[in-house]
XYZ file of N, CA and C in Angstrom:
777
model
N 18.047 7.306 8.623
C 18.987 7.166 7.511
C 18.531 8.049 6.346
N 19.467 8.795 5.773
C 19.142 9.683 4.658
C 18.693 8.874 3.449
N 17.618 9.329 2.792
C 17.045 8.601 1.662
C 17.271 9.370 0.361
N 17.598 8.615 -0.694
C 17.812 9.221 -2.006
C 17.183 8.347 -3.089
N 16.504 9.002 -4.018
C 16.025 8.297 -5.197
C 17.137 8.262 -6.246
N 17.516 7.059 -6.637
C 18.421 6.846 -7.769
C 17.736 5.795 -8.641
N 16.844 6.230 -9.532
C 16.009 5.287 -10.286
C 16.816 4.246 -11.057
N 16.307 3.012 -11.021
C 16.908 1.888 -11.745
C 15.772 0.964 -12.178
N 15.467 0.910 -13.480
C 14.282 0.184 -13.954
C 14.157 -1.246 -13.453
N 15.249 -1.989 -13.378
C 15.187 -3.393 -12.956
C 15.681 -3.605 -11.530
N 15.852 -2.520 -10.793
C 16.311 -2.635 -9.421
C 17.808 -2.902 -9.324
N 18.291 -3.032 -8.089
C 19.706 -3.276 -7.830
C 19.903 -4.671 -7.247
N 21.135 -5.164 -7.356
C 21.499 -6.466 -6.809
C 22.394 -6.280 -5.585
N 22.294 -7.223 -4.649
C 23.156 -7.189 -3.474
C 24.624 -7.238 -3.922
N 25.453 -6.434 -3.301
C 26.892 -6.291 -3.581
C 27.179 -5.479 -4.837
N 26.141 -5.007 -5.511
C 26.356 -4.174 -6.700
C 26.919 -2.815 -6.299
N 27.861 -2.324 -7.080
C 28.396 -0.980 -6.876
C 27.596 0.002 -7.718
N 27.188 1.085 -7.112
C 26.428 2.095 -7.842
C 27.165 3.431 -7.784
N 27.018 4.179 -8.851
C 27.574 5.529 -8.925
C 26.442 6.505 -8.664
N 26.587 7.314 -7.646
C 25.541 8.267 -7.302
C 25.436 9.346 -8.379
N 24.221 9.791 -8.614
C 24.016 10.905 -9.543
C 24.738 12.142 -9.022
N 24.994 13.090 -9.895
C 25.712 14.305 -9.492
C 25.013 15.009 -8.340
N 23.687 15.074 -8.403
C 22.943 15.774 -7.354
C 23.046 15.050 -6.021
N 22.902 13.723 -6.046
C 23.022 12.947 -4.808
C 24.455 13.002 -4.294
N 25.419 12.919 -5.196
C 26.824 12.997 -4.787
C 27.113 14.320 -4.084
N 26.558 15.400 -4.609
C 26.740 16.706 -3.970
C 26.166 16.698 -2.556
N 24.982 16.110 -2.401
C 24.361 16.048 -1.074
C 25.226 15.243 -0.105
N 25.700 14.095 -0.557
C 26.498 13.222 0.306
C 27.834 13.874 0.661
N 28.489 14.439 -0.333
C 29.853 14.956 -0.151
C 29.881 16.336 0.495
N 29.055 17.263 -0.006
C 29.186 18.661 0.395
C 28.177 19.121 1.443
N 26.999 18.520 1.438
C 25.970 18.951 2.384
C 26.015 18.109 3.656
N 25.941 16.791 3.498
C 25.951 15.902 4.661
C 27.367 15.593 5.139
N 28.359 15.824 4.259
C 29.771 15.568 4.576
C 29.984 14.136 5.088
N 29.429 13.200 4.344
C 29.556 11.798 4.712
C 30.867 11.231 4.190
N 31.341 10.197 4.867
C 32.584 9.561 4.473
C 32.394 8.090 4.149
N 33.478 7.443 3.775
C 33.451 6.017 3.447
C 32.971 5.215 4.653
N 32.073 4.268 4.395
C 31.548 3.416 5.453
C 30.218 3.869 6.023
N 29.866 5.118 5.786
C 28.572 5.578 6.279
C 27.450 5.052 5.388
N 26.249 5.001 5.966
C 25.123 4.351 5.304
C 24.078 5.348 4.829
N 23.521 5.053 3.666
C 22.381 5.813 3.152
C 21.343 4.813 2.658
N 20.148 5.307 2.439
C 19.055 4.500 1.900
C 18.813 4.942 0.460
N 18.870 4.004 -0.467
C 18.662 4.294 -1.887
C 17.365 3.646 -2.348
N 16.588 4.397 -3.125
C 15.318 3.906 -3.651
C 15.407 3.840 -5.169
N 15.006 2.698 -5.739
C 15.147 2.516 -7.190
C 13.945 3.019 -7.984
N 12.938 3.528 -7.300
C 11.698 4.044 -7.895
C 10.855 2.938 -8.532
N 11.165 1.692 -8.182
C 10.347 0.553 -8.592
C 9.761 -0.132 -7.361
N 9.958 0.467 -6.203
C 9.486 -0.118 -4.954
C 10.592 -0.730 -4.122
N 11.807 -0.790 -4.673
C 12.928 -1.346 -3.938
C 13.578 -0.325 -3.021
N 13.891 -0.754 -1.797
C 14.533 0.101 -0.795
C 15.819 -0.604 -0.363
N 16.950 0.088 -0.468
C 18.245 -0.563 -0.256
C 19.080 0.185 0.777
N 19.783 -0.599 1.597
C 20.803 -0.036 2.479
C 22.116 -0.034 1.703
N 22.738 1.137 1.620
C 23.941 1.295 0.801
C 25.062 1.875 1.654
N 26.219 1.247 1.574
C 27.392 1.769 2.249
C 28.238 2.585 1.289
N 28.623 3.777 1.703
C 29.463 4.631 0.858
C 30.853 4.000 0.751
N 31.329 3.821 -0.487
C 32.629 3.163 -0.703
C 33.724 4.111 -1.179
N 33.334 5.234 -1.764
C 34.350 6.186 -2.231
C 33.726 7.566 -2.341
N 34.481 8.566 -1.914
C 34.036 9.956 -2.010
C 35.184 10.775 -2.584
N 34.954 11.341 -3.759
C 35.971 12.189 -4.372
C 35.305 13.427 -4.946
N 36.131 14.325 -5.465
C 35.590 15.550 -6.039
C 34.697 15.250 -7.244
N 35.013 14.206 -7.961
C 34.303 13.918 -9.208
C 33.238 12.839 -9.092
N 33.279 12.038 -8.032
C 32.383 10.887 -7.995
C 32.189 10.375 -6.575
N 30.983 9.883 -6.312
C 30.682 9.188 -5.060
C 30.064 7.846 -5.431
N 30.582 6.778 -4.837
C 30.050 5.446 -5.116
C 29.612 4.769 -3.823
N 28.791 3.745 -3.996
C 28.315 2.985 -2.854
C 28.110 1.530 -3.224
N 27.935 0.686 -2.215
C 27.726 -0.746 -2.415
C 26.403 -1.145 -1.788
N 25.607 -1.903 -2.546
C 24.319 -2.376 -2.043
C 24.575 -3.444 -0.988
N 24.130 -3.196 0.237
C 24.347 -4.132 1.338
C 23.140 -5.020 1.591
N 21.950 -4.450 1.464
C 20.741 -5.238 1.717
C 19.549 -4.574 1.054
N 18.522 -5.378 0.828
C 17.270 -4.875 0.277
C 16.187 -5.024 1.329
N 15.409 -3.970 1.490
C 14.365 -3.959 2.506
C 12.993 -3.951 1.851
N 12.002 -4.326 2.628
C 10.625 -4.289 2.133
C 10.207 -2.844 1.907
N 9.498 -2.621 0.810
C 9.025 -1.268 0.492
C 7.932 -0.848 1.462
N 7.851 0.433 1.687
C 6.782 0.968 2.520
C 6.457 2.381 2.049
N 5.358 2.918 2.580
C 5.016 4.310 2.298
C 4.130 4.519 1.097
N 3.688 3.426 0.424
C 2.845 3.575 -0.759
C 1.426 3.092 -0.486
N 0.422 3.902 -0.815
C -0.970 3.484 -0.630
C -1.325 2.322 -1.553
N -2.298 1.519 -1.124
C -2.791 0.442 -1.983
C -3.558 0.999 -3.173
N -4.207 2.130 -2.979
C -4.954 2.765 -4.065
C -4.088 3.849 -4.702
N -4.074 3.893 -6.024
C -3.302 4.897 -6.745
C -4.215 6.059 -7.127
N -3.911 7.232 -6.594
C -4.692 8.436 -6.874
C -3.931 9.299 -7.874
N -4.591 9.622 -8.974
C -4.036 10.548 -9.957
C -4.777 11.867 -9.841
N -4.050 12.924 -9.553
C -4.655 14.243 -9.375
C -4.556 15.043 -10.668
N -5.711 15.362 -11.229
C -5.800 16.271 -12.376
C -6.092 17.662 -11.810
N -5.054 18.439 -11.646
C -5.142 19.729 -10.971
C -5.123 20.869 -11.974
N -6.140 21.714 -11.914
C -6.167 22.887 -12.782
C -4.962 23.776 -12.486
N -4.306 24.216 -13.550
C -3.141 25.080 -13.371
C -3.533 26.386 -12.696
N -2.700 26.791 -11.766
C -2.944 28.020 -11.023
C -1.603 28.717 -10.818
N -1.553 29.659 -9.907
C -0.304 30.379 -9.667
C 0.795 29.419 -9.225
N 2.027 29.786 -9.579
C 3.149 28.878 -9.363
C 3.239 28.375 -7.930
N 3.192 29.303 -6.964
C 3.399 28.894 -5.582
C 2.296 27.970 -5.088
N 1.070 28.174 -5.573
C -0.036 27.301 -5.169
C 0.118 25.909 -5.773
N 0.445 25.867 -7.059
C 0.578 24.574 -7.724
C 1.728 23.776 -7.123
N 2.841 24.426 -6.856
C 3.984 23.721 -6.292
C 3.695 23.250 -4.872
N 2.885 23.999 -4.150
C 2.479 23.575 -2.803
C 1.641 22.310 -2.879
N 0.750 22.238 -3.868
C -0.058 21.033 -4.073
C 0.839 19.844 -4.402
N 1.844 20.051 -5.240
C 2.773 18.971 -5.568
C 3.465 18.441 -4.315
N 3.961 19.342 -3.506
C 4.700 18.931 -2.310
C 3.808 18.210 -1.310
N 2.712 18.830 -0.945
C 1.842 18.256 0.079
C 1.086 17.038 -0.438
N 0.723 17.060 -1.722
C 0.063 15.897 -2.298
C 0.965 14.678 -2.299
N 2.248 14.892 -2.542
C 3.213 13.793 -2.479
C 3.297 13.242 -1.068
N 3.353 14.117 -0.087
C 3.402 13.671 1.306
C 2.176 12.837 1.666
N 1.021 13.211 1.135
C -0.214 12.495 1.447
C -0.271 11.129 0.785
N 0.316 10.983 -0.403
C 0.299 9.690 -1.067
C -0.209 9.684 -2.488
N -0.378 10.851 -3.112
C -0.811 10.901 -4.509
C 0.258 10.259 -5.393
N -0.190 9.485 -6.381
C 0.746 8.736 -7.236
C 1.131 9.500 -8.500
N 0.194 10.222 -9.092
C 0.460 10.959 -10.330
C -0.156 12.351 -10.266
N 0.543 13.313 -10.836
C 0.032 14.678 -10.946
C -0.057 15.038 -12.426
N -1.242 15.457 -12.859
C -1.422 15.872 -14.247
C -2.060 17.259 -14.253
N -1.306 18.302 -14.589
C -1.887 19.650 -14.668
C -2.877 19.713 -15.829
N -3.964 20.440 -15.632
C -4.950 20.596 -16.700
C -5.295 22.070 -16.884
N -5.673 22.396 -18.112
C -6.133 23.743 -18.445
C -7.634 23.670 -18.675
N -8.378 24.451 -17.910
C -9.832 24.466 -17.993
C -10.304 25.857 -18.422
N -11.606 25.984 -18.574
C -12.165 27.249 -19.059
C -11.795 28.423 -18.168
N -11.759 28.203 -16.866
C -11.505 29.291 -15.918
C -10.093 29.273 -15.339
N -9.223 28.443 -15.873
C -7.856 28.372 -15.347
C -7.146 29.712 -15.505
N -6.350 30.063 -14.504
C -5.567 31.290 -14.588
C -4.505 31.166 -15.672
N -4.007 29.956 -15.881
C -3.020 29.692 -16.925
C -3.728 28.967 -18.060
N -3.621 29.500 -19.276
C -4.352 28.932 -20.404
C -3.448 28.249 -21.434
N -2.175 28.178 -21.171
C -1.221 27.601 -22.121
C -0.743 26.251 -21.600
N -0.903 25.197 -22.406
C -0.468 23.876 -21.958
C 1.009 23.620 -22.257
N 1.647 24.505 -22.993
C 3.068 24.310 -23.286
C 3.908 24.846 -22.126
N 4.837 24.049 -21.670
C 5.731 24.478 -20.593
C 7.167 24.153 -20.988
N 8.086 24.898 -20.425
C 9.495 24.669 -20.698
C 9.976 23.434 -19.933
N 10.905 22.688 -20.521
C 11.421 21.490 -19.855
C 11.947 21.772 -18.450
N 12.536 22.940 -18.246
C 13.093 23.237 -16.924
C 12.007 23.388 -15.868
N 10.803 23.826 -16.283
C 9.710 23.929 -15.317
C 9.225 22.544 -14.924
N 9.092 21.652 -15.910
C 8.684 20.284 -15.608
C 9.726 19.604 -14.726
N 11.001 19.880 -14.989
C 12.070 19.317 -14.164
C 11.994 19.865 -12.741
N 11.648 21.141 -12.605
C 11.498 21.736 -11.274
C 10.360 21.065 -10.523
N 9.235 20.847 -11.209
C 8.097 20.177 -10.573
C 8.482 18.776 -10.106
N 9.195 18.046 -10.964
C 9.582 16.687 -10.601
C 10.555 16.683 -9.430
N 11.420 17.689 -9.354
C 12.352 17.768 -8.229
C 11.611 18.035 -6.926
N 10.594 18.888 -6.975
C 9.784 19.155 -5.781
C 9.155 17.861 -5.280
N 8.624 17.078 -6.218
C 7.987 15.810 -5.870
C 9.017 14.822 -5.318
N 10.187 14.753 -5.934
C 11.223 13.831 -5.469
C 11.639 14.144 -4.038
N 11.884 15.412 -3.754
C 12.314 15.792 -2.409
C 11.226 15.525 -1.382
N 9.968 15.759 -1.758
C 8.864 15.479 -0.842
C 8.714 13.981 -0.611
N 8.946 13.177 -1.654
C 8.857 11.724 -1.516
C 9.964 11.190 -0.612
N 11.166 11.746 -0.734
C 12.265 11.335 0.144
C 11.958 11.709 1.586
N 11.477 12.923 1.792
C 11.189 13.401 3.143
C 10.087 12.597 3.819
N 9.069 12.210 3.046
C 7.913 11.512 3.620
C 8.071 9.997 3.594
N 9.263 9.526 3.237
C 9.617 8.110 3.252
C 8.725 7.273 2.342
N 8.510 7.774 1.147
C 7.821 6.982 0.140
C 8.823 6.125 -0.628
N 8.322 5.050 -1.226
C 9.190 4.140 -1.964
C 9.163 4.389 -3.465
N 8.136 5.076 -3.932
C 8.004 5.396 -5.347
C 7.763 6.890 -5.489
N 8.497 7.511 -6.370
C 8.378 8.941 -6.609
C 7.212 9.198 -7.561
N 6.226 9.996 -7.156
C 5.116 10.304 -8.064
C 5.614 10.946 -9.353
N 4.827 10.769 -10.395
C 5.174 11.331 -11.697
C 4.382 12.600 -11.941
N 5.058 13.627 -12.454
C 4.398 14.864 -12.873
C 4.410 14.899 -14.395
N 3.238 14.964 -14.994
C 3.124 14.954 -16.452
C 3.004 16.366 -17.004
N 3.175 16.484 -18.300
C 2.946 17.763 -18.975
C 1.455 18.086 -18.958
N 1.097 19.369 -18.995
C -0.313 19.766 -18.922
C -1.145 19.232 -20.088
N -2.422 19.023 -19.795
C -3.398 18.599 -20.795
C -4.568 19.562 -20.799
N -5.239 19.651 -21.929
C -6.530 20.323 -21.967
C -7.551 19.449 -21.251
N -8.576 20.080 -20.693
C -9.578 19.344 -19.919
C -10.183 18.206 -20.734
N -10.519 18.472 -21.994
C -11.144 17.447 -22.836
C -10.225 16.240 -23.017
N -8.924 16.483 -23.153
C -7.972 15.378 -23.281
C -7.874 14.602 -21.972
N -7.907 15.329 -20.879
C -7.743 14.704 -19.570
C -8.889 13.757 -19.239
N -10.127 14.151 -19.573
C -11.250 13.281 -19.217
C -11.216 11.986 -20.023
N -10.716 12.045 -21.239
C -10.564 10.810 -22.019
C -9.493 9.924 -21.389
N -8.382 10.525 -21.002
C -7.290 9.760 -20.410
C -7.712 9.112 -19.097
N -8.531 9.800 -18.327
C -8.894 9.326 -16.989
C -9.781 8.094 -17.002
N -10.341 7.747 -18.141
C -11.276 6.628 -18.200
C -10.618 5.284 -17.942
N -9.295 5.249 -17.918
C -8.588 4.005 -17.603
C -8.646 3.677 -16.115
N -9.117 4.612 -15.280
C -9.174 4.407 -13.837
C -10.462 3.699 -13.428
N -10.427 3.088 -12.239
C -11.631 2.434 -11.716
C -12.742 3.442 -11.463
N -12.361 4.630 -11.026
C -13.330 5.687 -10.727
C -12.692 7.033 -11.015
N -13.453 7.907 -11.665
C -12.992 9.274 -11.922
C -13.953 10.243 -11.261
N -13.416 11.107 -10.416
C -14.212 12.047 -9.630
C -13.931 13.473 -10.079
N -14.955 14.310 -10.028
C -14.777 15.719 -10.369
C -15.431 16.584 -9.300
N -14.639 17.475 -8.714
C -15.139 18.352 -7.656
C -16.115 19.359 -8.245
N -17.255 19.494 -7.598
C -18.339 20.317 -8.117
C -18.757 21.343 -7.071
N -18.725 22.618 -7.446
C -19.247 23.675 -6.584
C -20.731 23.827 -6.885
N -21.554 23.603 -5.892
C -23.010 23.670 -6.070
C -23.421 25.064 -6.539
N -24.054 25.112 -7.704
C -24.547 26.374 -8.261
C -26.059 26.283 -8.424
N -26.772 26.973 -7.567
C -28.228 26.892 -7.590
C -28.777 27.381 -8.932
N -29.673 26.587 -9.490
C -30.310 26.947 -10.741
C -29.603 26.435 -11.973
N -28.429 25.825 -11.810
C -27.706 25.313 -12.974
C -28.386 24.053 -13.495
N -28.078 23.709 -14.741
C -28.638 22.489 -15.318
C -28.175 21.254 -14.559
N -26.941 21.282 -14.080
C -26.434 20.147 -13.311
C -27.209 20.006 -12.012
N -27.474 21.135 -11.365
C -28.202 21.111 -10.091
C -29.618 20.596 -10.275
N -30.219 20.857 -11.437
C -31.590 20.439 -11.696
C -31.706 18.963 -12.055
N -30.594 18.331 -12.386
C -30.630 16.935 -12.813
C -31.029 16.046 -11.636
N -32.147 15.324 -11.742
C -32.601 14.498 -10.623
C -31.687 13.316 -10.334
N -30.781 13.000 -11.255
C -29.888 11.866 -11.045
C -28.711 12.199 -10.131
N -28.537 13.480 -9.834
C -27.455 13.883 -8.936
C -28.018 14.100 -7.534
N -27.472 13.385 -6.572
C -27.920 13.534 -5.193
C -27.235 14.747 -4.578
N -28.038 15.672 -4.061
C -27.477 16.927 -3.558
C -26.648 16.723 -2.286
N -26.925 15.640 -1.570
C -26.137 15.375 -0.363
C -25.024 14.375 -0.662
N -24.633 14.306 -1.933
C -23.649 13.316 -2.362
C -22.240 13.821 -2.057
N -21.889 13.816 -0.783
C -20.533 14.224 -0.431
C -19.550 13.124 -0.833
N -18.286 13.414 -0.716
C -17.269 12.502 -1.226
C -17.330 11.141 -0.542
N -17.570 11.123 0.747
C -17.655 9.848 1.462
C -18.790 8.996 0.923
N -19.945 9.621 0.690
C -21.087 8.875 0.164
C -20.797 8.326 -1.223
N -20.107 9.106 -2.033
C -19.763 8.647 -3.381
C -18.834 7.442 -3.312
N -17.797 7.517 -2.480
C -16.826 6.428 -2.399
C -17.450 5.145 -1.873
N -18.453 5.268 -1.017
C -19.114 4.081 -0.475
C -19.826 3.274 -1.550
N -20.088 3.902 -2.687
C -20.786 3.194 -3.766
C -19.815 2.461 -4.693
N -18.509 2.642 -4.472
C -17.509 1.975 -5.313
C -16.507 1.242 -4.424
N -16.809 0.023 -4.015
C -15.874 -0.718 -3.159
C -14.694 -1.268 -3.956
N -13.633 -1.570 -3.246
C -12.457 -2.245 -3.826
C -11.811 -1.466 -4.964
N -11.671 -0.177 -4.786
C -11.024 0.643 -5.807
C -9.504 0.482 -5.742
N -8.883 0.431 -6.910
C -7.425 0.378 -6.991
C -6.834 1.634 -7.625
N -7.591 2.270 -8.517
C -7.116 3.497 -9.167
C -8.240 4.523 -9.186
N -7.919 5.734 -8.778
C -8.905 6.817 -8.720
C -8.323 8.056 -9.385
N -9.089 8.658 -10.274
C -8.724 9.947 -10.867
C -9.508 11.037 -10.152
N -8.829 12.101 -9.789
C -9.449 13.199 -9.051
C -9.246 14.498 -9.818
N -10.346 15.118 -10.234
C -10.295 16.383 -10.967
C -10.626 17.534 -10.020
N -9.714 18.492 -9.942
C -9.910 19.679 -9.116
C -9.849 20.907 -10.020
N -10.865 21.743 -9.923
C -10.972 22.898 -10.803
C -10.185 24.103 -10.326
N -10.256 25.175 -11.090
C -9.529 26.407 -10.766
C -10.321 27.262 -9.787
N -9.820 28.458 -9.518
C -10.584 29.429 -8.766
C -11.902 29.667 -9.514
N -13.013 29.515 -8.817
C -14.314 29.639 -9.464
C -14.899 28.313 -9.892
N -14.105 27.240 -9.828
C -14.604 25.916 -10.134
C -14.691 25.629 -11.624
N -15.108 24.427 -11.937
C -15.334 24.050 -13.329
C -16.576 24.747 -13.864
N -16.557 25.076 -15.156
C -17.750 25.616 -15.801
C -18.807 24.518 -15.885
N -20.069 24.938 -15.929
C -21.162 23.964 -15.982
C -21.011 23.022 -17.172
N -20.597 23.560 -18.319
C -20.424 22.721 -19.506
C -19.339 21.672 -19.286
N -18.319 22.008 -18.513
C -17.252 21.047 -18.232
C -17.755 19.924 -17.334
N -18.565 20.275 -16.338
C -19.149 19.244 -15.478
C -19.995 18.291 -16.316
N -20.826 18.853 -17.179
C -21.698 18.019 -18.006
C -20.887 17.161 -18.976
N -19.825 17.731 -19.535
C -18.954 16.969 -20.422
C -18.280 15.835 -19.664
N -17.819 16.141 -18.467
C -17.198 15.106 -17.652
C -18.160 13.981 -17.315
N -19.373 14.336 -16.944
C -20.371 13.314 -16.612
C -20.670 12.424 -17.808
N -20.703 13.011 -18.991
C -20.993 12.219 -20.190
C -19.876 11.223 -20.495
N -18.713 11.442 -19.898
C -17.589 10.522 -20.082
C -17.316 9.700 -18.819
N -18.279 9.660 -17.911
C -18.164 8.788 -16.753
C -17.627 9.411 -15.492
N -17.288 10.707 -15.507
C -16.820 11.348 -14.282
C -17.983 11.525 -13.313
N -17.704 11.311 -12.045
C -18.736 11.390 -11.012
C -18.546 12.674 -10.209
N -19.520 13.600 -10.239
C -19.397 14.838 -9.456
C -19.522 14.555 -7.959
N -18.785 15.310 -7.172
C -18.903 15.195 -5.720
C -18.744 16.571 -5.103
N -19.201 16.674 -3.866
C -19.119 17.937 -3.131
C -18.242 17.760 -1.906
N -17.542 18.817 -1.533
C -16.737 18.812 -0.311
C -17.423 19.557 0.821
N -18.713 19.848 0.644
C -19.449 20.491 1.720
C -19.967 21.864 1.357
N -20.539 22.560 2.338
C -21.234 23.814 2.060
C -20.331 25.022 1.841
N -19.040 24.893 2.122
C -18.140 26.031 1.968
C -17.310 25.885 0.696
N -16.973 27.012 0.107
C -16.162 27.016 -1.112
C -14.687 27.072 -0.719
N -13.930 26.080 -1.152
C -12.512 25.989 -0.812
C -11.646 26.510 -1.951
N -10.486 27.022 -1.600
C -9.518 27.388 -2.622
C -9.078 26.126 -3.363
N -8.619 26.308 -4.594
C -8.278 25.145 -5.414
C -7.219 24.271 -4.755
N -6.206 24.881 -4.144
C -5.158 24.086 -3.519
C -5.655 23.391 -2.254
N -6.588 24.043 -1.542
C -7.176 23.419 -0.357
C -8.050 22.244 -0.753
N -8.873 22.436 -1.781
C -9.763 21.373 -2.247
C -8.974 20.143 -2.685
N -7.852 20.361 -3.359
C -7.043 19.233 -3.832
C -6.566 18.366 -2.677
N -6.100 18.996 -1.617
C -5.554 18.237 -0.494
C -6.646 17.647 0.380
N -7.745 18.377 0.562
C -8.858 17.838 1.350
C -9.434 16.606 0.661
N -9.699 16.716 -0.634
C -10.276 15.588 -1.370
C -9.323 14.394 -1.383
N -8.044 14.639 -1.598
C -7.063 13.545 -1.608
C -7.012 12.847 -0.253
N -7.028 13.635 0.806
C -6.998 13.073 2.155
C -8.220 12.208 2.411
N -9.389 12.710 2.035
C -10.617 11.950 2.256
C -10.619 10.646 1.464
N -10.171 10.700 0.220
C -10.129 9.485 -0.600
C -9.219 8.442 0.040
N -8.008 8.844 0.401
C -7.060 7.899 0.978
C -7.528 7.391 2.337
N -8.192 8.244 3.097
C -8.727 7.808 4.392
C -9.855 6.801 4.209
N -10.809 7.138 3.362
C -11.962 6.259 3.174
C -11.569 4.918 2.558
N -10.500 4.904 1.787
C -10.066 3.656 1.152
C -9.002 2.926 1.969
N -8.812 3.373 3.218
C -8.035 2.596 4.167
C -6.565 2.912 4.293
N -6.102 4.014 3.690
C -4.671 4.304 3.768
C -4.333 5.213 4.942
N -4.967 6.362 5.023
C -4.690 7.298 6.109
C -5.567 6.970 7.306
N -4.960 6.935 8.476
C -5.705 6.571 9.684
C -6.672 7.676 10.071
């Protein structure tokens, strides 16, 4: 059954008539060429999943009737917020799409010392494009809640914001001779699995992924001073978009979501 997000803060009621958004109406009428009586799945973005029968299709409007409410599915028990360093458009949008499929709950772009993009101001249409990418990926992957894409933050702002999570992680590229590497409190074999094993029963996790070249040493130290825990993804250096998806997959797997 075709799935569409039509957000409704308080959910829908059985037998309620809903008016499809212009974009959904276009899909139903012009792309899928559906008629009266056919069924679609509507998601209220609050966890509600509804079977909806199409009741009217016209040039100006498409309506439907809520027939039943189903149990939500497709959402991890742990909420992962990805703080992703801004990079080239195609790479960042790929992270949004694939991260949504994996189960990331929130995406927050960040500007770091080595980020290719150094401006945190973005046009509303770009943010809308990012949110549309996430919405379509959430529909395709049968999620019940559409992840949120926030406006970019500076790294310093992001680490303060992340402290509301149960655990905040920061990907670290091992740099021999750095002050961080010399710190005896950091275990050099502290891969992501080992780190997660020290924090049982996590419900919210913040994940910081750096740009090409990784976070600067001062950023790692600043993050640690605010409670961020450095981790390694192994002996090879991964591209920023690869690191984001590998780390997200490992977190969700270790915390019981991905098989």
